[in-house]
Amino acid sequence: MSSNPPADAFPPETQLDERDGRYLRKAIVWSHAGRRRGNRPFGAVVVSAVGEVLAEAYCNTAETGDVTGHAETNAVRMLADRKLSRDELASATIYSSGEPCVMCAGAIFWSGIGRVVFGIDAERLRLFRGERGDQRDAELSCRDVFRSSPHPIECIGPALIDEASAAHVGAWKT
C-alpha cells in the first residue's frame, strides 16, 4: 500500500489571472527568503485594491523564537502601522505561498482583509512535513475559518502549486 494519497485526493489547482499570479509569485519569493534565513518556507504579500503593496513578510519563527511569526501574521502586524480603513482592508488581498493555518486565518479574519489567494494547499504541504508530531498542524481548512466570518472573505487556491512547493523540497525534517 502506497503512503502517498492518489492525485485526485487533493484540491484541484486554481488558474489565476496575471495580477494574482504576479503577487502570489512575490509571496513565493518571500518563502524562499525565509528558508534561506533558516525559517519555515512561507511568504505573504498584502496588496490594496489599486495594486499598492501594503506589506511583505516571511515566516521568521526560527529567527525570533516567536511561534506566531508566520508570514501572514507578520504581514498583518505590518498593516497596523499603516492605519488603513476597514474599507481599504476589506478590498485588499493577502497572497500567501501556502494555505493559511488556523492561526493565520484568524489573523486575516480579525484584520478585515477581504480576499486570500494561496499557493500550496495544506493537504499537499502535509506530505512535505511528514508525520512527526512536532511538525503537525490543526487540520482545519482556512476556508472553514473564513466561512464562519460575519463579513465575506473570498478564498482562492491552491494555485501555482509547483512554484509554491519548490521552497518546501528538502526543507522539512523527516
GROMACS .gro file of N, CA and C in nm:
model
  522
    1MET      N    1   0.084  -0.119   0.000
    1MET     CA    2   0.000   0.000   0.000
    1MET      C    3   0.088   0.124   0.000
    2SER      N    4   0.059   0.217  -0.088
    2SER     CA    5   0.138   0.340  -0.101
    2SER      C    6   0.106   0.435   0.014
    3SER      N    7   0.209   0.506   0.061
    3SER     CA    8   0.186   0.603   0.168
    3SER      C    9   0.139   0.737   0.114
    4ASN      N   10   0.149   0.757  -0.014
    4ASN     CA   11   0.105   0.882  -0.076
    4ASN      C   12  -0.037   0.867  -0.127
    5PRO      N   13  -0.124   0.964  -0.097
    5PRO     CA   14  -0.261   0.957  -0.147
    5PRO      C   15  -0.265   0.976  -0.298
    6PRO      N   16  -0.369   0.930  -0.363
    6PRO     CA   17  -0.381   0.950  -0.508
    6PRO      C   18  -0.396   1.098  -0.540
    7ALA      N   19  -0.355   1.135  -0.661
    7ALA     CA   20  -0.358   1.276  -0.703
    7ALA      C   21  -0.496   1.337  -0.691
    8ASP      N   22  -0.602   1.259  -0.714
    8ASP     CA   23  -0.736   1.315  -0.708
    8ASP      C   24  -0.784   1.337  -0.564
    9ALA      N   25  -0.700   1.303  -0.466
    9ALA     CA   26  -0.733   1.328  -0.326
    9ALA      C   27  -0.706   1.474  -0.288
   10PHE      N   28  -0.637   1.545  -0.374
   10PHE     CA   29  -0.600   1.683  -0.346
   10PHE      C   30  -0.696   1.780  -0.414
   11PRO      N   31  -0.708   1.901  -0.358
   11PRO     CA   32  -0.790   2.003  -0.426
   11PRO      C   33  -0.730   2.037  -0.562
   12PRO      N   34  -0.814   2.063  -0.661
   12PRO     CA   35  -0.762   2.099  -0.794
   12PRO      C   36  -0.695   2.236  -0.792
   13GLU      N   37  -0.599   2.253  -0.883
   13GLU     CA   38  -0.529   2.381  -0.894
   13GLU      C   39  -0.620   2.486  -0.955
   14THR      N   40  -0.617   2.606  -0.898
   14THR     CA   41  -0.693   2.720  -0.948
   14THR      C   42  -0.605   2.797  -1.047
   15GLN      N   43  -0.662   2.836  -1.159
   15GLN     CA   44  -0.589   2.919  -1.255
   15GLN      C   45  -0.607   3.066  -1.214
   16LEU      N   46  -0.499   3.141  -1.220
   16LEU     CA   47  -0.501   3.281  -1.177
   16LEU      C   48  -0.488   3.375  -1.296
   17ASP      N   49  -0.539   3.495  -1.280
   17ASP     CA   50  -0.514   3.597  -1.381
   17ASP      C   51  -0.373   3.653  -1.360
   18GLU      N   52  -0.331   3.742  -1.448
   18GLU     CA   53  -0.194   3.794  -1.445
   18GLU      C   54  -0.163   3.864  -1.313
   19ARG      N   55  -0.254   3.946  -1.265
   19ARG     CA   56  -0.231   4.022  -1.140
   19ARG      C   57  -0.214   3.928  -1.021
   20ASP      N   58  -0.306   3.835  -1.005
   20ASP     CA   59  -0.296   3.742  -0.892
   20ASP      C   60  -0.170   3.657  -0.903
   21GLY      N   61  -0.137   3.614  -1.023
   21GLY     CA   62  -0.015   3.536  -1.043
   21GLY      C   63   0.109   3.614  -1.005
   22ARG      N   64   0.114   3.740  -1.042
   22ARG     CA   65   0.231   3.825  -1.012
   22ARG      C   66   0.252   3.839  -0.861
   23TYR      N   67   0.145   3.868  -0.788
   23TYR     CA   68   0.161   3.889  -0.643
   23TYR      C   69   0.179   3.758  -0.567
   24LEU      N   70   0.117   3.650  -0.613
   24LEU     CA   71   0.142   3.522  -0.548
   24LEU      C   72   0.288   3.482  -0.568
   25ARG      N   73   0.343   3.510  -0.684
   25ARG     CA   74   0.485   3.481  -0.706
   25ARG      C   75   0.575   3.564  -0.614
   26LYS      N   76   0.535   3.687  -0.582
   26LYS     CA   77   0.611   3.768  -0.485
   26LYS      C   78   0.610   3.700  -0.348
   27ALA      N   79   0.495   3.647  -0.309
   27ALA     CA   80   0.486   3.576  -0.181
   27ALA      C   81   0.576   3.452  -0.183
   28ILE      N   82   0.580   3.384  -0.296
   28ILE     CA   83   0.665   3.266  -0.310
   28ILE      C   84   0.812   3.305  -0.299
   29VAL      N   85   0.850   3.419  -0.356
   29VAL     CA   86   0.988   3.468  -0.342
   29VAL      C   87   1.020   3.488  -0.193
   30TRP      N   88   0.926   3.544  -0.118
   30TRP     CA   89   0.947   3.563   0.026
   30TRP      C   90   0.961   3.430   0.099
   31SER      N   91   0.891   3.326   0.051
   31SER     CA   92   0.905   3.194   0.116
   31SER      C   93   1.048   3.143   0.102
   32HIS      N   94   1.108   3.164  -0.013
   32HIS     CA   95   1.248   3.124  -0.034
   32HIS      C   96   1.341   3.208   0.054
   33ALA      N   97   1.311   3.337   0.069
   33ALA     CA   98   1.394   3.423   0.155
   33ALA      C   99   1.389   3.375   0.300
   34GLY      N  100   1.271   3.341   0.347
   34GLY     CA  101   1.259   3.290   0.483
   34GLY      C  102   1.337   3.161   0.502
   35ARG      N  103   1.327   3.073   0.405
   35ARG     CA  104   1.401   2.947   0.415
   35ARG      C  105   1.552   2.971   0.419
   36ARG      N  106   1.601   3.062   0.335
   36ARG     CA  107   1.745   3.092   0.334
   36ARG      C  108   1.794   3.141   0.470
   37ARG      N  109   1.704   3.200   0.547
   37ARG     CA  110   1.740   3.253   0.679
   37ARG      C  111   1.718   3.148   0.790
   38GLY      N  112   1.683   3.025   0.750
   38GLY     CA  113   1.668   2.917   0.847
   38GLY      C  114   1.528   2.899   0.901
   39ASN      N  115   1.431   2.967   0.842
   39ASN     CA  116   1.292   2.958   0.886
   39ASN      C  117   1.212   2.861   0.799
   40ARG      N  118   1.089   2.837   0.838
   40ARG     CA  119   1.000   2.758   0.753
   40ARG      C  120   0.971   2.840   0.627
   41PRO      N  121   0.955   2.772   0.513
   41PRO     CA  122   0.944   2.842   0.385
   41PRO      C  123   0.803   2.893   0.352
   42PHE      N  124   0.768   3.005   0.413
   42PHE     CA  125   0.639   3.067   0.384
   42PHE      C  126   0.657   3.217   0.365
   43GLY      N  127   0.581   3.273   0.272
   43GLY     CA  128   0.585   3.416   0.245
   43GLY      C  129   0.445   3.470   0.223
   44ALA      N  130   0.428   3.600   0.246
   44ALA     CA  131   0.298   3.664   0.227
   44ALA      C  132   0.316   3.807   0.180
   45VAL      N  133   0.221   3.852   0.099
   45VAL     CA  134   0.220   3.989   0.047
   45VAL      C  135   0.076   4.038   0.055
   46VAL      N  136   0.056   4.159   0.107
   46VAL     CA  137  -0.077   4.220   0.110
   46VAL      C  138  -0.078   4.333   0.009
   47VAL      N  139  -0.182   4.334  -0.075
   47VAL     CA  140  -0.192   4.430  -0.184
   47VAL      C  141  -0.329   4.499  -0.179
   48SER      N  142  -0.327   4.631  -0.198
   48SER     CA  143  -0.453   4.707  -0.199
   48SER      C  144  -0.530   4.681  -0.328
   49ALA      N  145  -0.653   4.729  -0.330
   49ALA     CA  146  -0.737   4.713  -0.449
   49ALA      C  147  -0.677   4.781  -0.571
   50VAL      N  148  -0.596   4.885  -0.549
   50VAL     CA  149  -0.536   4.957  -0.662
   50VAL      C  150  -0.395   4.909  -0.695
   51GLY      N  151  -0.351   4.800  -0.630
   51GLY     CA  152  -0.222   4.741  -0.664
   51GLY      C  153  -0.104   4.789  -0.583
   52GLU      N  154  -0.127   4.864  -0.475
   52GLU     CA  155  -0.017   4.908  -0.389
   52GLU      C  156   0.019   4.795  -0.293
   53VAL      N  157   0.146   4.759  -0.288
   53VAL     CA  158   0.191   4.659  -0.192
   53VAL      C  159   0.192   4.724  -0.054
   54LEU      N  160   0.112   4.669   0.037
   54LEU     CA  161   0.095   4.725   0.170
   54LEU      C  162   0.187   4.660   0.273
   55ALA      N  163   0.222   4.533   0.251
   55ALA     CA  164   0.308   4.460   0.344
   55ALA      C  165   0.366   4.339   0.274
   56GLU      N  166   0.490   4.304   0.310
   56GLU     CA  167   0.556   4.184   0.260
   56GLU      C  168   0.628   4.120   0.377
   57ALA      N  169   0.615   3.989   0.390
   57ALA     CA  170   0.674   3.923   0.506
   57ALA      C  171   0.706   3.777   0.475
   58TYR      N  172   0.791   3.721   0.560
   58TYR     CA  173   0.820   3.578   0.555
   58TYR      C  174   0.804   3.523   0.696
   59CYS      N  175   0.799   3.393   0.707
   59CYS     CA  176   0.794   3.328   0.837
   59CYS      C  177   0.930   3.348   0.904
   60ASN      N  178   0.928   3.395   1.029
   60ASN     CA  179   1.055   3.418   1.099
   60ASN      C  180   1.060   3.346   1.234
   61THR      N  181   0.988   3.237   1.247
   61THR     CA  182   0.978   3.168   1.375
   61THR      C  183   1.112   3.117   1.427
   62ALA      N  184   1.198   3.066   1.340
   62ALA     CA  185   1.328   3.015   1.385
   62ALA      C  186   1.419   3.130   1.430
   63GLU      N  187   1.416   3.240   1.359
   63GLU     CA  188   1.500   3.355   1.394
   63GLU      C  189   1.459   3.419   1.526
   64THR      N  190   1.329   3.429   1.548
   64THR     CA  191   1.279   3.505   1.663
   64THR      C  192   1.240   3.417   1.782
   65GLY      N  193   1.212   3.290   1.756
   65GLY     CA  194   1.159   3.204   1.861
   65GLY      C  195   1.012   3.230   1.889
   66ASP      N  196   0.951   3.316   1.811
   66ASP     CA  197   0.809   3.350   1.826
   66ASP      C  198   0.727   3.255   1.740
   67VAL      N  199   0.652   3.165   1.803
   67VAL     CA  200   0.575   3.066   1.728
   67VAL      C  201   0.462   3.130   1.646
   68THR      N  202   0.429   3.255   1.673
   68THR     CA  203   0.326   3.323   1.595
   68THR      C  204   0.384   3.399   1.477
   69GLY      N  205   0.513   3.388   1.453
   69GLY     CA  206   0.579   3.463   1.347
   69GLY      C  207   0.562   3.404   1.209
   70HIS      N  208   0.441   3.360   1.178
   70HIS     CA  209   0.413   3.309   1.043
   70HIS      C  210   0.408   3.426   0.946
   71ALA      N  211   0.427   3.398   0.820
   71ALA     CA  212   0.431   3.504   0.718
   71ALA      C  213   0.305   3.590   0.720
   72GLU      N  214   0.190   3.525   0.726
   72GLU     CA  215   0.064   3.601   0.721
   72GLU      C  216   0.047   3.687   0.846
   73THR      N  217   0.077   3.634   0.964
   73THR     CA  218   0.061   3.715   1.085
   73THR      C  219   0.162   3.830   1.087
   74ASN      N  220   0.282   3.806   1.037
   74ASN     CA  221   0.380   3.915   1.028
   74ASN      C  222   0.330   4.024   0.933
   75ALA      N  223   0.273   3.985   0.820
   75ALA     CA  224   0.220   4.083   0.726
   75ALA      C  225   0.104   4.161   0.787
   76VAL      N  226   0.015   4.091   0.855
   76VAL     CA  227  -0.100   4.158   0.919
   76VAL      C  228  -0.050   4.258   1.024
   77ARG      N  229   0.050   4.221   1.101
   77ARG     CA  230   0.106   4.314   1.200
   77ARG      C  231   0.159   4.441   1.134
   78MET      N  232   0.222   4.426   1.020
   78MET     CA  233   0.276   4.543   0.949
   78MET      C  234   0.166   4.640   0.908
   79LEU      N  235   0.047   4.589   0.884
   79LEU     CA  236  -0.064   4.675   0.841
   79LEU      C  237  -0.107   4.771   0.951
   80ALA      N  238  -0.084   4.735   1.075
   80ALA     CA  239  -0.125   4.821   1.186
   80ALA      C  240  -0.061   4.960   1.177
   81ASP      N  241   0.065   4.966   1.131
   81ASP     CA  242   0.135   5.094   1.120
   81ASP      C  243   0.080   5.182   1.009
   82ARG      N  244   0.008   5.120   0.916
   82ARG     CA  245  -0.042   5.195   0.800
   82ARG      C  246  -0.174   5.265   0.827
   83LYS      N  247  -0.239   5.232   0.936
   83LYS     CA  248  -0.366   5.298   0.975
   83LYS      C  249  -0.467   5.296   0.859
   84LEU      N  250  -0.489   5.179   0.803
   84LEU     CA  251  -0.583   5.163   0.691
   84LEU      C  252  -0.727   5.158   0.742
   85SER      N  253  -0.818   5.206   0.660
   85SER     CA  254  -0.960   5.200   0.698
   85SER      C  255  -1.012   5.058   0.679
   86ARG      N  256  -1.126   5.030   0.741
   86ARG     CA  257  -1.189   4.898   0.725
   86ARG      C  258  -1.220   4.871   0.578
   87ASP      N  259  -1.262   4.975   0.505
   87ASP     CA  260  -1.292   4.957   0.362
   87ASP      C  261  -1.167   4.923   0.283
   88GLU      N  262  -1.056   4.989   0.315
   88GLU     CA  263  -0.931   4.959   0.245
   88GLU      C  264  -0.888   4.814   0.271
   89LEU      N  265  -0.902   4.770   0.394
   89LEU     CA  266  -0.865   4.632   0.428
   89LEU      C  267  -0.961   4.532   0.363
   90ALA      N  268  -1.089   4.564   0.362
   90ALA     CA  269  -1.187   4.473   0.303
   90ALA      C  270  -1.163   4.454   0.153
   91SER      N  271  -1.105   4.555   0.089
   91SER     CA  272  -1.080   4.543  -0.056
   91SER      C  273  -0.938   4.496  -0.086
   92ALA      N  274  -0.859   4.469   0.018
   92ALA     CA  275  -0.721   4.422   0.000
   92ALA      C  276  -0.718   4.270  -0.017
   93THR      N  277  -0.608   4.222  -0.074
   93THR     CA  278  -0.584   4.079  -0.092
   93THR      C  279  -0.455   4.042  -0.022
   94ILE      N  280  -0.456   3.931   0.051
   94ILE     CA  281  -0.332   3.875   0.103
   94ILE      C  282  -0.298   3.754   0.018
   95TYR      N  283  -0.176   3.755  -0.032
   95TYR     CA  284  -0.122   3.645  -0.112
   95TYR      C  285  -0.029   3.567  -0.021
   96SER      N  286  -0.053   3.438  -0.010
   96SER     CA  287   0.026   3.354   0.078
   96SER      C  288   0.081   3.236  -0.001
   97SER      N  289   0.209   3.208   0.018
   97SER     CA  290   0.271   3.098  -0.055
   97SER      C  291   0.210   2.963  -0.019
   98GLY      N  292   0.152   2.953   0.101
   98GLY     CA  293   0.087   2.831   0.146
   98GLY      C  294  -0.050   2.863   0.204
   99GLU      N  295  -0.135   2.762   0.206
   99GLU     CA  296  -0.268   2.782   0.264
   99GLU      C  297  -0.254   2.829   0.409
  100PRO      N  298  -0.320   2.937   0.446
  100PRO     CA  299  -0.309   2.986   0.583
  100PRO      C  300  -0.354   2.882   0.685
  101CYS      N  301  -0.277   2.868   0.792
  101CYS     CA  302  -0.314   2.779   0.901
  101CYS      C  303  -0.430   2.843   0.978
  102VAL      N  304  -0.478   2.774   1.078
  102VAL     CA  305  -0.589   2.824   1.157
  102VAL      C  306  -0.555   2.958   1.223
  103MET      N  307  -0.435   2.969   1.280
  103MET     CA  308  -0.394   3.093   1.344
  103MET      C  309  -0.391   3.208   1.243
  104CYS      N  310  -0.330   3.183   1.128
  104CYS     CA  311  -0.319   3.288   1.027
  104CYS      C  312  -0.455   3.325   0.969
  105ALA      N  313  -0.540   3.224   0.949
  105ALA     CA  314  -0.676   3.253   0.902
  105ALA      C  315  -0.749   3.341   1.002
  106GLY      N  316  -0.728   3.316   1.131
  106GLY     CA  317  -0.787   3.402   1.233
  106GLY      C  318  -0.734   3.544   1.227
  107ALA      N  319  -0.603   3.558   1.207
  107ALA     CA  320  -0.544   3.692   1.195
  107ALA      C  321  -0.598   3.765   1.073
  108ILE      N  322  -0.614   3.692   0.963
  108ILE     CA  323  -0.671   3.753   0.842
  108ILE      C  324  -0.814   3.797   0.869
  109PHE      N  325  -0.892   3.711   0.933
  109PHE     CA  326  -1.029   3.747   0.969
  109PHE      C  327  -1.031   3.874   1.054
  110TRP      N  328  -0.953   3.875   1.162
  110TRP     CA  329  -0.954   3.990   1.252
  110TRP      C  330  -0.903   4.117   1.186
  111SER      N  331  -0.813   4.103   1.087
  111SER     CA  332  -0.761   4.222   1.019
  111SER      C  333  -0.866   4.289   0.932
  112GLY      N  334  -0.962   4.211   0.885
  112GLY     CA  335  -1.063   4.264   0.794
  112GLY      C  336  -1.027   4.249   0.647
  113ILE      N  337  -0.913   4.187   0.617
  113ILE     CA  338  -0.876   4.163   0.476
  113ILE      C  339  -0.985   4.078   0.412
  114GLY      N  340  -1.026   4.117   0.292
  114GLY     CA  341  -1.142   4.054   0.230
  114GLY      C  342  -1.113   3.947   0.126
  115ARG      N  343  -0.985   3.923   0.098
  115ARG     CA  344  -0.956   3.828  -0.010
  115ARG      C  345  -0.823   3.760   0.019
  116VAL      N  346  -0.817   3.629  -0.007
  116VAL     CA  347  -0.698   3.548   0.015
  116VAL      C  348  -0.671   3.468  -0.111
  117VAL      N  349  -0.545   3.469  -0.154
  117VAL     CA  350  -0.500   3.385  -0.265
  117VAL      C  351  -0.379   3.308  -0.214
  118PHE      N  352  -0.383   3.173  -0.223
  118PHE     CA  353  -0.271   3.097  -0.170
  118PHE      C  354  -0.217   2.996  -0.270
  119GLY      N  355  -0.092   2.957  -0.246
  119GLY     CA  356  -0.021   2.861  -0.330
  119GLY      C  357  -0.051   2.719  -0.289
  120ILE      N  358   0.047   2.651  -0.228
  120ILE     CA  359   0.030   2.511  -0.192
  120ILE      C  360  -0.077   2.496  -0.083
  121ASP      N  361  -0.160   2.395  -0.099
  121ASP     CA  362  -0.266   2.368  -0.002
  121ASP      C  363  -0.214   2.285   0.114
  122ALA      N  364  -0.288   2.285   0.222
  122ALA     CA  365  -0.248   2.215   0.344
  122ALA      C  366  -0.231   2.065   0.322
  123GLU      N  367  -0.314   2.006   0.238
  123GLU     CA  368  -0.305   1.862   0.215
  123GLU      C  369  -0.171   1.825   0.150
  124ARG      N  370  -0.131   1.899   0.049
  124ARG     CA  371  -0.003   1.871  -0.016
  124ARG      C  372   0.114   1.905   0.078
  125LEU      N  373   0.098   2.011   0.154
  125LEU     CA  374   0.201   2.053   0.248
  125LEU      C  375   0.228   1.945   0.352
  126ARG      N  376   0.124   1.876   0.395
  126ARG     CA  377   0.142   1.770   0.494
  126ARG      C  378   0.234   1.659   0.443
  127LEU      N  379   0.239   1.637   0.313
  127LEU     CA  380   0.330   1.537   0.258
  127LEU      C  381   0.475   1.580   0.278
  128PHE      N  382   0.503   1.709   0.265
  128PHE     CA  383   0.639   1.759   0.289
  128PHE      C  384   0.676   1.747   0.436
  129ARG      N  385   0.583   1.779   0.523
  129ARG     CA  386   0.611   1.780   0.666
  129ARG      C  387   0.624   1.641   0.724
  130GLY      N  388   0.554   1.545   0.669
  130GLY     CA  389   0.558   1.411   0.723
  130GLY      C  390   0.471   1.396   0.846
  131GLU      N  391   0.492   1.288   0.917
  131GLU     CA  392   0.406   1.252   1.029
  131GLU      C  393   0.465   1.283   1.166
  132ARG      N  394   0.572   1.358   1.172
  132ARG     CA  395   0.632   1.390   1.301
  132ARG      C  396   0.539   1.478   1.383
  133GLY      N  397   0.531   1.448   1.511
  133GLY     CA  398   0.444   1.524   1.600
  133GLY      C  399   0.479   1.670   1.610
  134ASP      N  400   0.608   1.705   1.599
  134ASP     CA  401   0.649   1.845   1.611
  134ASP      C  402   0.628   1.924   1.483
  135GLN      N  403   0.576   1.861   1.381
  135GLN     CA  404   0.551   1.928   1.253
  135GLN      C  405   0.405   1.921   1.212
  136ARG      N  406   0.318   1.886   1.301
  136ARG     CA  407   0.177   1.871   1.270
  136ARG      C  408   0.106   2.005   1.281
  137ASP      N  409  -0.010   2.012   1.219
  137ASP     CA  410  -0.090   2.132   1.227
  137ASP      C  411  -0.232   2.095   1.267
  138ALA      N  412  -0.312   2.194   1.302
  138ALA     CA  413  -0.454   2.172   1.325
  138ALA      C  414  -0.517   2.151   1.188
  139GLU      N  415  -0.575   2.038   1.167
  139GLU     CA  416  -0.625   2.003   1.034
  139GLU      C  417  -0.763   2.063   1.011
  140LEU      N  418  -0.767   2.194   1.008
  140LEU     CA  419  -0.888   2.270   0.980
  140LEU      C  420  -0.855   2.365   0.865
  141SER      N  421  -0.933   2.359   0.762
  141SER     CA  422  -0.908   2.442   0.644
  141SER      C  423  -0.931   2.590   0.675
  142CYS      N  424  -0.851   2.676   0.611
  142CYS     CA  425  -0.874   2.820   0.626
  142CYS      C  426  -1.014   2.856   0.576
  143ARG      N  427  -1.064   2.779   0.479
  143ARG     CA  428  -1.198   2.806   0.427
  143ARG      C  429  -1.304   2.787   0.536
  144ASP      N  430  -1.282   2.689   0.624
  144ASP     CA  431  -1.375   2.669   0.736
  144ASP      C  432  -1.375   2.791   0.828
  145VAL      N  433  -1.259   2.845   0.856
  145VAL     CA  434  -1.249   2.965   0.939
  145VAL      C  435  -1.319   3.081   0.869
  146PHE      N  436  -1.290   3.100   0.741
  146PHE     CA  437  -1.347   3.214   0.668
  146PHE      C  438  -1.499   3.201   0.653
  147ARG      N  439  -1.549   3.078   0.638
  147ARG     CA  440  -1.694   3.057   0.627
  147ARG      C  441  -1.767   3.100   0.754
  148SER      N  442  -1.699   3.095   0.867
  148SER     CA  443  -1.763   3.134   0.992
  148SER      C  444  -1.761   3.285   1.015
  149SER      N  445  -1.699   3.359   0.924
  149SER     CA  446  -1.687   3.504   0.937
  149SER      C  447  -1.820   3.574   0.905
  150PRO      N  448  -1.856   3.676   0.984
  150PRO     CA  449  -1.976   3.753   0.951
  150PRO      C  450  -1.955   3.846   0.831
  151HIS      N  451  -1.830   3.871   0.794
  151HIS     CA  452  -1.803   3.950   0.673
  151HIS      C  453  -1.740   3.858   0.569
  152PRO      N  454  -1.765   3.886   0.441
  152PRO     CA  455  -1.715   3.795   0.338
  152PRO      C  456  -1.562   3.798   0.325
  153ILE      N  457  -1.505   3.678   0.310
  153ILE     CA  458  -1.362   3.663   0.283
  153ILE      C  459  -1.352   3.566   0.166
  154GLU      N  460  -1.317   3.618   0.050
  154GLU     CA  461  -1.301   3.534  -0.068
  154GLU      C  462  -1.170   3.456  -0.056
  155CYS      N  463  -1.173   3.329  -0.090
  155CYS     CA  464  -1.055   3.245  -0.077
  155CYS      C  465  -1.030   3.172  -0.209
  156ILE      N  466  -0.912   3.192  -0.266
  156ILE     CA  467  -0.875   3.134  -0.395
  156ILE      C  468  -0.749   3.051  -0.378
  157GLY      N  469  -0.752   2.929  -0.422
  157GLY     CA  470  -0.636   2.842  -0.415
  157GLY      C  471  -0.679   2.698  -0.401
  158PRO      N  472  -0.588   2.609  -0.414
  158PRO     CA  473  -0.445   2.628  -0.435
  158PRO      C  474  -0.415   2.675  -0.577
  159ALA      N  475  -0.304   2.744  -0.592
  159ALA     CA  476  -0.263   2.797  -0.722
  159ALA      C  477  -0.111   2.797  -0.732
  160LEU      N  478  -0.061   2.790  -0.852
  160LEU     CA  479   0.084   2.786  -0.876
  160LEU      C  480   0.150   2.681  -0.785
  161ILE      N  481   0.089   2.566  -0.778
  161ILE     CA  482   0.129   2.463  -0.682
  161ILE      C  483   0.276   2.423  -0.697
  162ASP      N  484   0.321   2.398  -0.819
  162ASP     CA  485   0.461   2.356  -0.838
  162ASP      C  486   0.557   2.465  -0.792
  163GLU      N  487   0.528   2.590  -0.825
  163GLU     CA  488   0.614   2.701  -0.784
  163GLU      C  489   0.612   2.719  -0.632
  164ALA      N  490   0.494   2.709  -0.574
  164ALA     CA  491   0.481   2.726  -0.429
  164ALA      C  492   0.543   2.609  -0.353
  165SER      N  493   0.546   2.492  -0.413
  165SER     CA  494   0.603   2.372  -0.348
  165SER      C  495   0.754   2.373  -0.348
  166ALA      N  496   0.815   2.440  -0.441
  166ALA     CA  497   0.961   2.432  -0.460
  166ALA      C  498   1.039   2.467  -0.333
  167ALA      N  499   0.996   2.566  -0.259
  167ALA     CA  500   1.068   2.605  -0.137
  167ALA      C  501   1.061   2.499  -0.028
  168HIS      N  502   0.967   2.408  -0.038
  168HIS     CA  503   0.949   2.306   0.064
  168HIS      C  504   1.032   2.180   0.040
  169VAL      N  505   1.080   2.164  -0.082
  169VAL     CA  506   1.157   2.044  -0.115
  169VAL      C  507   1.284   2.041  -0.029
  170GLY      N  508   1.296   1.941   0.055
  170GLY     CA  509   1.412   1.926   0.142
  170GLY      C  510   1.415   2.016   0.264
  171ALA      N  511   1.309   2.095   0.286
  171ALA     CA  512   1.309   2.192   0.396
  171ALA      C  513   1.257   2.134   0.528
  172TRP      N  514   1.190   2.023   0.522
  172TRP     CA  515   1.125   1.967   0.641
  172TRP      C  516   1.202   1.845   0.689
  173LYS      N  517   1.211   1.830   0.819
  173LYS     CA  518   1.278   1.713   0.879
  173LYS      C  519   1.198   1.587   0.847
  174THR      N  520   1.268   1.480   0.829
  174THR     CA  521   1.198   1.353   0.807
  174THR      C  522   1.220   1.259   0.923
   0.00000   0.00000   0.00000
